[in-house]
């Protein structure tokens, strides 16, 4: 029984069957990659997991509880964090504030009228956020306006914002999209470290095979909305069905 | 002091100083000099500075922090006024009954309007609030005449119940006997300074609500409101629900507006529907943007700026213009008066429009940004950080 169990999930947009009967099981503390050619339904699947879309059929269970019908913020409070393809951060706020917000969200829940406390007096929260920034080597940038940072820094900040919540499951949507090779390798190292040190389960959607094969322990290949195979990286590499889906080789 | 850091304490002290010494500061010219018309130190105008300052501070909590632009806040202003006048009619002239009621009723009213309007954001939110405000105006103007007295406006009549009215009680708004429209005048040489009870009552309230605004700005709640403005997607996926935060900000700003409206009626025991018209909502938007949306001091400055120029420019008539340009030959004099004429007197809105355009184009951050730029130019060490938008630096544990 995995931490995340997806059973028979289907989603239709008008005449397009974006997902049909997807089954997926993500084991606790593993790194699970979901790959597939363009239009395979990877992003649709991810959106079904975080509450942005509601699947037409099937069930999505996280730690034995259904996430279907819950709002994104409720699903986050259950312990699922999401990293976006283009980093979503609070651009007008400082780096430290960006990390403080998830700290407060974790402590106080989805809404609290803490209008007469002072941020600067929340020492515990500030310490926690600073420790997180040290971990991703951004402590020296804490007062910077986050919108003015490089894309790589924004990605690291977004990662820090997710990690500081100590999620049980981290969903990553093409975390290295548009990155140079050196940045990609840094991100791989960062993710590896996160998985090992913090014991956070990860599900990654990725195009870059280099990233997938360096990180994943299990790989699910999606094509035209249905999973083709689910196996270890070694077995996926030479799998004829995968080659067919990616390269269009007919049998 | 009071849970504020050094910088915020000095900000509060500046506002307190400005408010308390306004009768001196706004009367720099001797009463009999030609420049006396530029003096602003008389009760009616000073009261307006402060009341609109309160209105703008509250509006800024919604617009400056969350970025939701409401075009309907005048409705809460009107509700506040009606509440206070009704308390005059039913209880007595003591403002202590009406003002709390004004705050409570405008909170309920803004909860209702906010709950519906905040289902949408951006321009749709603005239009929804505008629609609600115009509906409120029309209700007050005609439909609800029994409550609002329609276009005549609500006022106190001699046959009103006024159940607590004592025999010796003043027949004008007062606070436990301190009558709002009474003043003391101090003459110092050619200068004359007026100290008005009502003004000081409003000024004390301004200091209290300004203090509350600082606390909200510096709180985790205030940080969440800025997060709403910046990125609602990230907020949702961080486990925060933006709706209750925006609704809370909407209700708080509605309460500020209700209080401001109540104070208007506390200064002058009248309430009319025109107070709820959309032009009044637009005015507070102008004040906030002109002063600097999202800054603490900006809205107060913006309110003062607009009310001052409204008053000064609208007082200048052709007679005054002719006296200014009388040193010129007749033809030139008439020409210049003709040129300046459309911008003063009844046309002062034209001047305000030009000033507003200039500020928005050259100083998008409002008067506060102008101040910052001046400070940077005159100080050797340029300040990189925006002091309004940052939590206080805290020494890290390792240090």
XYZ file of C-alpha atoms in Angstrom:
650
model
C 0.000 0.000 0.000
C 1.650 3.225 -1.147
C 1.340 6.671 0.395
C -0.482 7.784 -2.755
C -2.864 5.395 -4.488
C -4.418 6.368 -7.802
C -7.062 3.930 -9.025
C -8.903 3.992 -12.338
C -8.664 7.769 -12.759
C -10.193 9.116 -15.948
C -10.700 12.684 -17.145
C -12.408 13.854 -20.296
C -12.289 17.380 -21.776
C -15.149 17.501 -24.276
C -14.252 14.990 -26.955
C -10.721 14.428 -25.673
C -10.077 11.582 -23.270
C -7.114 13.170 -21.462
C -6.814 10.383 -18.916
C -8.328 6.942 -19.095
C -8.024 4.417 -16.321
C -4.770 5.521 -14.689
C -3.515 3.334 -11.860
C -0.508 4.419 -9.896
C 0.982 3.670 -6.526
C 3.711 5.810 -4.980
C 5.645 4.045 -2.224
C 6.576 5.959 0.907
C 10.052 7.545 0.821
C 10.539 6.666 -2.825
C 11.101 8.873 -5.851
C 8.525 8.065 -8.460
C 8.772 9.553 -11.934
C 5.941 9.932 -14.400
C 7.169 10.307 -17.952
C 5.540 10.316 -21.315
C 5.488 12.193 -24.618
C 3.718 15.536 -25.027
C -0.019 15.293 -24.516
C 0.232 12.037 -22.620
C -1.783 13.495 -19.750
C 1.010 14.010 -17.212
C -0.046 17.493 -16.189
C -3.725 16.539 -16.146
C -2.861 13.711 -13.774
C -0.895 16.036 -11.508
C -3.755 18.540 -11.463
C -6.095 15.747 -10.416
C -3.822 14.962 -7.489
C -3.663 18.524 -6.120
C -7.334 19.419 -6.452
C -7.115 21.738 -9.435
C -9.109 19.261 -11.511
C -11.633 16.688 -10.351
C -11.399 13.402 -12.269
C -14.568 12.010 -13.847
C -13.932 8.494 -12.652
C -11.693 6.665 -10.216
C -10.230 7.492 -6.834
C -7.138 9.223 -5.457
C -6.200 8.185 -1.937
C -3.479 9.865 0.112
C -2.572 8.012 3.304
C -5.889 6.192 3.100
C -7.948 9.393 2.700
C -9.593 10.509 -0.506
C -8.407 13.837 -1.896
C -11.208 14.092 -4.434
C -13.477 17.088 -4.001
C -11.036 18.830 -1.663
C -9.681 22.268 -2.508
C -5.971 22.764 -3.260
C -5.323 24.394 0.124
C -7.028 21.535 1.946
C -4.938 18.997 0.064
C -1.801 20.942 0.945
C -2.820 20.860 4.602
C -3.014 17.053 4.290
C 0.702 17.061 3.487
C 1.064 17.379 -0.292
C 3.225 20.213 -1.619
C 3.659 21.135 -5.240
C 6.505 22.694 -7.214
C 5.463 24.299 -10.480
C 6.993 24.226 -13.913
C 7.601 27.971 -13.734
C 8.389 28.841 -10.115
C 5.365 30.263 -8.288
C 6.640 32.518 -5.529
C 5.469 35.716 -3.836
C 7.319 38.151 -6.075
C 6.599 41.369 -4.137
C 7.771 39.898 -0.869
C 11.263 39.361 0.468
C 12.901 35.939 0.359
C 12.494 35.508 4.103
C 8.798 36.418 3.956
C 8.326 33.908 1.154
C 9.510 31.165 3.475
C 7.681 32.572 6.515
C 4.292 32.286 4.838
C 4.359 28.487 4.506
C 5.645 28.306 8.111
C 2.565 30.191 9.294
C 0.324 28.158 6.997
C 1.643 24.983 8.573
C 1.240 26.252 12.148
C -2.011 28.200 11.875
C -3.935 26.357 9.178
C -5.632 27.814 6.142
C -6.898 30.986 7.859
C -6.201 32.800 11.091
C -6.900 36.408 12.088
C -3.497 37.011 13.642
C -3.774 40.729 13.015
C -2.230 41.983 16.253
C 0.812 39.795 16.512
C 4.004 41.044 14.991
C 5.949 39.044 12.400
C 9.243 40.150 13.897
C 8.223 38.808 17.299
C 7.491 35.324 15.970
C 11.038 34.225 16.774
C 10.379 30.526 16.402
C 8.917 30.949 12.929
C 11.714 33.282 11.816
C 14.343 30.834 13.098
C 12.681 27.971 11.274
C 12.531 29.941 8.033
C 16.150 31.063 8.381
C 17.315 27.504 9.013
C 15.549 26.448 5.836
C 17.212 29.245 3.876
C 20.601 28.152 5.206
C 19.870 24.649 3.957
C 19.335 25.884 0.421
C 22.247 28.379 0.679
C 20.061 31.447 0.451
C 20.435 32.897 3.927
C 22.446 35.823 2.591
C 19.601 36.734 0.241
C 16.908 36.873 2.890
C 16.083 40.562 2.420
C 16.180 40.485 -1.355
C 13.030 41.096 -3.330
C 12.277 37.626 -4.615
C 11.052 38.810 -8.024
C 14.504 40.146 -8.864
C 16.280 36.800 -8.462
C 17.488 34.470 -11.192
C 15.285 31.618 -12.264
C 17.508 29.062 -10.591
C 17.243 30.962 -7.300
C 13.493 31.213 -7.667
C 13.329 27.455 -8.139
C 15.425 26.905 -5.010
C 13.248 29.347 -3.072
C 10.088 27.575 -4.205
C 11.620 24.287 -3.136
C 12.467 25.797 0.262
C 8.898 27.076 0.612
C 7.582 23.556 0.011
C 10.155 21.828 2.221
C 9.732 24.095 5.216
C 6.214 22.699 5.515
C 7.702 19.219 5.920
C 5.334 17.684 3.381
C 4.770 13.951 3.240
C 4.608 14.043 -0.531
C 6.317 16.505 -2.830
C 4.982 16.781 -6.364
C 7.348 18.272 -8.929
C 6.206 19.425 -12.340
C 9.235 19.448 -14.655
C 11.553 20.923 -12.027
C 14.416 21.382 -14.504
C 12.463 22.695 -17.479
C 14.443 25.357 -19.292
C 17.531 24.981 -17.106
C 21.134 24.795 -18.276
C 22.893 21.465 -17.727
C 24.842 22.716 -14.719
C 21.673 24.002 -13.043
C 19.917 20.758 -13.860
C 22.661 18.781 -12.132
C 22.470 21.057 -9.100
C 18.739 20.502 -8.932
C 19.229 16.731 -9.177
C 21.685 16.847 -6.275
C 19.326 19.017 -4.253
C 16.431 16.635 -4.846
C 18.511 13.591 -3.999
C 19.610 15.211 -0.772
C 16.023 16.138 0.101
C 14.828 12.603 -0.492
C 17.611 11.030 1.570
C 17.966 13.541 4.409
C 14.352 14.480 4.958
C 12.719 11.240 3.900
C 10.204 13.011 1.697
C 8.338 10.997 -0.905
C 8.517 12.576 -4.330
C 6.559 12.240 -7.529
C 8.233 13.905 -10.500
C 6.865 14.714 -13.900
C 9.776 15.155 -16.259
C 10.770 15.250 -19.882
C 14.503 15.116 -19.310
C 15.555 11.444 -19.252
C 18.844 12.352 -17.602
C 16.947 13.702 -14.590
C 14.544 10.788 -14.500
C 17.190 8.096 -14.618
C 19.404 9.826 -12.036
C 16.608 10.168 -9.486
C 13.729 7.795 -9.880
C 13.334 4.465 -8.214
C 10.105 3.687 -10.025
C 8.943 5.038 -13.351
C 5.473 5.137 -14.804
C 5.226 5.731 -18.527
C 2.053 7.468 -19.671
C 0.929 7.544 -23.294
C -2.370 8.913 -24.545
C -3.775 9.088 -21.048
C -3.088 5.525 -20.011
C -0.091 4.034 -18.211
C 1.942 1.813 -20.502
C 4.305 0.316 -17.963
C 5.444 0.843 -14.418
C 8.865 -0.499 -13.562
C 12.383 0.261 -12.341
C 14.574 2.580 -14.451
C 16.744 -0.321 -15.676
C 13.774 -2.192 -17.070
C 12.183 0.940 -18.545
C 15.262 1.850 -20.558
C 15.057 -1.073 -22.909
C 11.315 -1.610 -22.838
C 9.934 -1.991 -26.392
C 6.586 -0.326 -25.575
C 8.349 2.734 -24.204
C 10.543 3.022 -27.263
C 7.436 2.790 -29.361
C 5.610 5.517 -27.469
C 8.557 7.895 -27.600
C 10.026 7.163 -30.980
C 6.932 6.114 -32.871
C 8.559 2.813 -33.913
C 5.893 0.460 -35.088
C 6.180 -3.111 -33.966
C 6.507 51.370 22.446
C 3.076 49.686 22.326
C 4.542 46.673 20.584
C 6.034 48.707 17.735
C 9.633 48.876 16.652
C 11.609 52.110 16.611
C 10.750 53.073 13.062
C 7.017 52.499 13.486
C 7.005 54.292 16.818
C 8.529 57.351 15.207
C 5.986 57.117 12.387
C 3.182 57.073 14.937
C 4.737 60.002 16.786
C 4.997 61.990 13.548
C 1.319 61.431 12.834
C 0.423 62.284 16.425
C 2.518 65.445 16.235
C 1.006 66.522 12.937
C -2.486 65.863 14.230
C -2.061 67.649 17.558
C -0.271 70.711 16.207
C -2.298 70.974 13.008
C -3.993 74.236 14.112
C -0.512 75.852 14.183
C 1.006 74.043 11.212
C -1.899 74.747 8.907
C -2.046 78.450 9.790
C 1.366 79.739 8.757
C 0.119 83.064 7.376
C -1.061 86.039 9.460
C -4.823 86.474 9.427
C -4.765 89.873 7.737
C -2.184 89.113 5.040
C -3.016 88.390 1.426
C -1.779 84.836 1.852
C -4.308 84.099 4.589
C -6.524 82.424 2.024
C -3.957 79.618 1.824
C -4.374 78.898 5.510
C -6.138 75.635 6.221
C -6.280 75.839 9.990
C -9.987 76.268 10.447
C -12.155 73.593 12.080
C -14.282 72.487 9.158
C -11.336 71.784 6.863
C -9.160 70.208 9.567
C -12.002 67.865 10.481
C -12.259 66.833 6.849
C -8.502 66.164 6.660
C -8.704 63.796 9.574
C -11.983 62.082 8.679
C -10.905 61.419 5.108
C -7.532 60.337 6.465
C -9.301 57.659 8.521
C -11.347 56.663 5.480
C -8.204 56.351 3.342
C -6.226 54.419 5.984
C -8.980 51.822 6.033
C -9.311 51.726 2.274
C -5.577 51.166 2.004
C -5.816 48.028 4.160
C -7.950 46.518 1.419
C -6.489 48.114 -1.707
C -2.891 48.652 -0.656
C -2.380 45.227 0.872
C -4.591 42.824 -1.068
C -4.792 44.792 -4.332
C -8.582 44.457 -4.500
C -9.835 47.796 -5.838
C -13.238 48.562 -4.369
C -15.344 51.279 -5.953
C -18.063 51.015 -3.370
C -16.607 52.146 -0.070
C -18.697 55.298 0.027
C -21.688 53.068 0.807
C -20.137 52.272 4.197
C -19.417 55.953 4.746
C -23.115 56.712 4.272
C -24.210 53.830 6.490
C -21.999 55.180 9.272
C -23.519 58.654 8.985
C -27.101 57.369 9.044
C -26.370 55.271 12.141
C -25.040 58.247 14.076
C -27.899 60.549 13.113
C -30.430 57.879 14.041
C -28.889 57.619 17.476
C -29.215 61.409 17.825
C -32.877 61.077 16.963
C -33.594 58.125 19.232
C -31.258 58.554 22.211
C -29.573 61.925 22.472
C -26.804 64.061 21.028
C -23.977 62.154 22.704
C -21.835 60.626 19.924
C -20.870 57.716 22.197
C -24.031 55.828 21.130
C -23.809 56.356 17.423
C -20.142 55.708 16.623
C -19.922 52.102 17.880
C -23.203 51.378 16.130
C -21.802 52.900 12.908
C -18.803 50.563 13.097
C -20.912 47.472 13.810
C -23.512 48.149 11.132
C -20.942 48.967 8.468
C -19.067 45.769 9.410
C -22.220 43.708 8.847
C -22.983 45.583 5.662
C -19.461 45.102 4.308
C -19.554 41.434 5.286
C -22.599 41.028 3.064
C -21.228 43.021 0.116
C -17.762 41.534 0.476
C -19.070 37.986 0.632
C -20.754 38.401 -2.751
C -18.216 40.679 -4.470
C -15.147 38.698 -3.470
C -16.319 35.747 -5.516
C -14.614 37.605 -8.350
C -11.318 39.443 -8.549
C -9.831 42.212 -10.666
C -12.134 44.410 -12.708
C -15.151 42.189 -11.992
C -14.725 42.752 -8.280
C -14.509 46.514 -8.833
C -17.683 46.501 -10.936
C -19.549 44.409 -8.365
C -18.659 46.785 -5.543
C -19.584 49.755 -7.719
C -22.948 48.155 -8.470
C -23.600 47.516 -4.784
C -22.676 51.065 -3.866
C -24.961 52.546 -6.506
C -27.756 50.269 -5.329
C -27.187 51.488 -1.777
C -27.214 55.079 -2.982
C -30.514 54.600 -4.799
C -32.008 52.793 -1.825
C -31.015 55.658 0.426
C -32.126 58.284 -2.055
C -35.614 56.998 -2.777
C -36.674 53.490 -1.747
C -35.766 53.638 1.915
C -37.058 57.159 2.469
C -38.669 56.270 5.822
C -35.199 55.404 7.149
C -33.019 57.843 5.260
C -35.411 60.754 4.657
C -34.558 60.554 0.956
C -33.109 63.535 -0.842
C -33.685 65.929 2.051
C -31.238 63.962 4.124
C -31.599 62.666 7.644
C -31.589 65.262 10.415
C -32.820 65.728 13.943
C -36.244 67.314 14.438
C -37.656 68.766 17.637
C -40.356 66.077 17.824
C -37.824 63.203 17.766
C -37.898 60.948 20.852
C -34.328 61.608 22.111
C -35.128 59.575 25.207
C -31.983 60.386 27.181
C -31.852 64.076 26.360
C -31.317 65.930 29.627
C -32.616 69.406 30.372
C -29.156 70.973 30.455
C -27.712 68.889 27.651
C -26.262 70.791 24.675
C -28.414 70.806 21.570
C -25.584 69.758 19.267
C -23.368 66.671 18.925
C -21.151 66.288 21.982
C -19.146 63.739 23.904
C -20.272 63.768 27.547
C -20.783 67.506 27.390
C -17.787 68.418 25.216
C -19.575 70.076 22.325
C -18.044 69.230 18.952
C -18.584 72.533 17.208
C -17.157 74.690 19.981
C -13.698 76.165 19.565
C -11.177 78.180 21.467
C -9.257 80.859 19.656
C -5.739 81.906 20.484
C -4.427 85.162 19.111
C -0.697 85.634 18.889
C 0.125 88.931 17.249
C -1.184 88.826 13.725
C -1.807 85.098 13.887
C -4.987 83.479 14.999
C -5.202 79.792 15.891
C -8.432 77.873 16.377
C -8.687 74.789 18.574
C -11.869 72.915 17.885
C -13.257 70.185 20.131
C -14.573 68.152 17.229
C -11.249 68.313 15.450
C -9.357 67.029 18.466
C -11.900 64.270 18.987
C -11.343 63.122 15.383
C -7.571 63.513 15.723
C -7.452 61.203 18.740
C -9.476 58.627 16.844
C -7.135 59.023 13.870
C -4.143 58.237 16.079
C -5.852 55.126 17.440
C -6.847 53.794 14.020
C -3.449 54.649 12.559
C -1.854 52.639 15.351
C -4.173 49.717 14.569
C -3.230 49.971 10.893
C 0.485 49.765 11.762
C -0.180 46.659 13.820
C -2.111 45.055 10.951
C 0.642 45.926 8.458
C 3.315 44.310 10.612
C 1.324 41.225 11.567
C 1.366 37.788 9.946
C -2.169 38.626 8.843
C -0.866 41.677 6.968
C 1.822 39.554 5.354
C -0.869 37.139 4.173
C -2.809 40.037 2.675
C 0.261 41.033 0.678
C 0.616 37.409 -0.377
C -2.955 37.583 -1.734
C -1.939 40.526 -3.894
C 1.195 38.830 -5.176
C 0.291 35.245 -6.008
C -2.982 33.551 -5.162
C -1.982 30.324 -6.918
C 1.003 29.886 -4.655
C -1.148 30.770 -1.672
C -3.624 28.019 -2.477
C -0.856 25.457 -2.900
C 0.725 26.610 0.361
C -2.367 25.556 2.256
C -3.870 29.016 2.651
C -7.341 30.018 1.638
C -7.269 33.551 0.150
C -11.024 34.198 0.427
C -11.345 34.605 4.203
C -8.251 36.827 4.217
C -9.661 39.147 1.578
C -13.054 39.147 3.261
C -11.479 40.072 6.592
C -9.579 42.922 4.927
C -12.779 44.072 3.225
C -14.706 44.113 6.496
C -11.915 45.936 8.341
C -11.778 48.627 5.677
C -15.576 48.808 5.719
C -15.443 49.437 9.477
C -12.923 52.244 8.980
C -15.248 53.761 6.372
C -18.233 53.420 8.704
C -16.288 55.141 11.463
C -15.305 57.959 9.103
C -18.933 58.381 8.033
C -20.018 58.383 11.656
C -17.499 61.102 12.454
C -18.867 63.243 9.619
C -22.245 63.096 11.295
C -20.597 63.689 14.658
C -19.208 66.981 13.365
C -22.374 68.031 11.608
C -25.631 66.231 12.554
C -26.730 65.508 9.006
C -26.623 62.483 6.746
C -27.437 62.612 3.072
C -27.560 60.031 0.327
C -25.029 61.943 -1.781
C -22.361 60.747 0.660
C -22.834 57.282 -0.842
C -22.439 58.305 -4.449
C -19.736 56.693 -6.554
C -17.786 59.958 -6.784
C -17.089 59.654 -3.058
C -15.813 56.109 -3.594
C -13.641 57.350 -6.429
C -12.254 60.113 -4.224
C -10.835 57.701 -1.668
C -9.238 55.692 -4.479
C -7.558 58.887 -5.683
C -6.392 59.765 -2.176
C -4.845 56.343 -1.638
C -3.086 56.200 -5.007
C -1.963 59.824 -4.832
C -0.440 59.333 -1.395
C 0.998 55.904 -2.130
C -1.021 52.694 -1.984
C 0.368 50.080 0.342
C 2.301 52.582 2.466
C 1.209 53.539 5.952
C 1.516 57.304 5.770
C 0.594 57.717 2.096
C -3.196 57.578 2.344
C -3.238 60.184 5.127
C -1.064 62.506 3.047
C -3.176 61.852 -0.035
C -6.356 62.685 1.857
C -4.846 65.907 3.180
C -3.463 66.839 -0.229
C -6.764 66.407 -2.057
C -8.886 68.073 0.606
C -6.478 71.002 0.856
C -6.397 71.676 -2.855
C -10.120 71.120 -3.166
C -10.601 73.831 -0.632
C -7.949 76.277 -1.793
C -8.500 76.062 -5.529
C -12.253 76.189 -5.219
C -11.994 79.408 -3.195
C -10.035 81.266 -5.859
C -12.519 83.187 -8.005
C -12.045 85.726 -10.774
C -11.844 88.590 -8.292
C -8.871 86.971 -6.590
C -7.228 86.267 -9.933
C -7.629 89.886 -11.033
C -5.980 91.072 -7.848
C -3.032 88.693 -8.460
C -2.432 89.839 -11.992
C -3.322 93.511 -11.440
C 0.303 94.605 -11.905
C 0.100 93.604 -15.582
C -1.303 95.724 -18.410
C -5.067 95.310 -18.789
C -4.969 93.074 -21.885
C -2.371 90.750 -20.399
C -4.247 90.645 -17.112
C -7.487 89.580 -18.766
C -5.678 87.009 -20.890
C -3.954 85.383 -17.897
C -7.136 85.416 -15.844
C -8.880 83.788 -18.782
C -6.242 81.066 -18.952
C -6.198 80.292 -15.249
C -9.950 80.650 -14.776
C -10.989 77.114 -15.881
C -8.562 75.542 -13.387
C -9.793 77.275 -10.238
C -13.085 77.918 -8.513
C -15.651 75.462 -9.766
C -13.095 74.005 -12.170
C -10.709 72.854 -9.474
C -11.359 69.231 -10.483
C -9.413 70.011 -13.653
C -6.373 70.922 -11.594
C -6.824 67.851 -9.429
C -7.013 65.682 -12.551
C -3.782 67.142 -13.918
C -2.014 66.723 -10.578
C -3.243 63.153 -10.357
C -2.006 62.380 -13.854
C 1.369 63.872 -13.108
C 1.731 61.811 -9.929
C 0.633 58.541 -11.504
C 2.927 59.012 -14.518
C 6.025 60.324 -12.783
C 5.607 58.877 -9.275
C 3.695 55.609 -9.540
C 4.329 55.051 -5.850
C 2.566 58.311 -4.995
C 3.753 61.124 -2.749
C 5.547 58.606 -0.543
C 7.730 57.556 -3.467
C 8.466 61.221 -4.132
C 9.574 61.574 -0.518
C 11.767 58.504 -0.771
C 13.430 59.844 -3.915
C 14.138 63.179 -2.265
C 15.582 61.395 0.754
C 17.829 59.321 -1.478
C 19.038 62.376 -3.347
C 19.980 64.213 -0.166
C 21.492 61.345 1.800
C 24.908 59.931 0.982
C 23.987 56.360 1.857
C 21.162 55.344 -0.410
C 18.665 53.081 1.262
C 18.030 50.016 -0.832
C 15.338 48.479 1.291
C 11.766 49.588 1.172
C 11.064 50.161 4.857
C 7.298 49.758 4.465
C 7.380 46.240 3.207
C 9.768 44.349 5.349
C 9.587 42.706 8.696
C 12.125 44.007 11.131
C 15.600 42.533 10.776
C 16.165 40.010 13.470
C 19.603 38.872 14.577
C 19.950 35.247 13.718
C 20.519 32.645 16.437
C 24.022 31.991 15.192
C 25.072 35.576 15.800
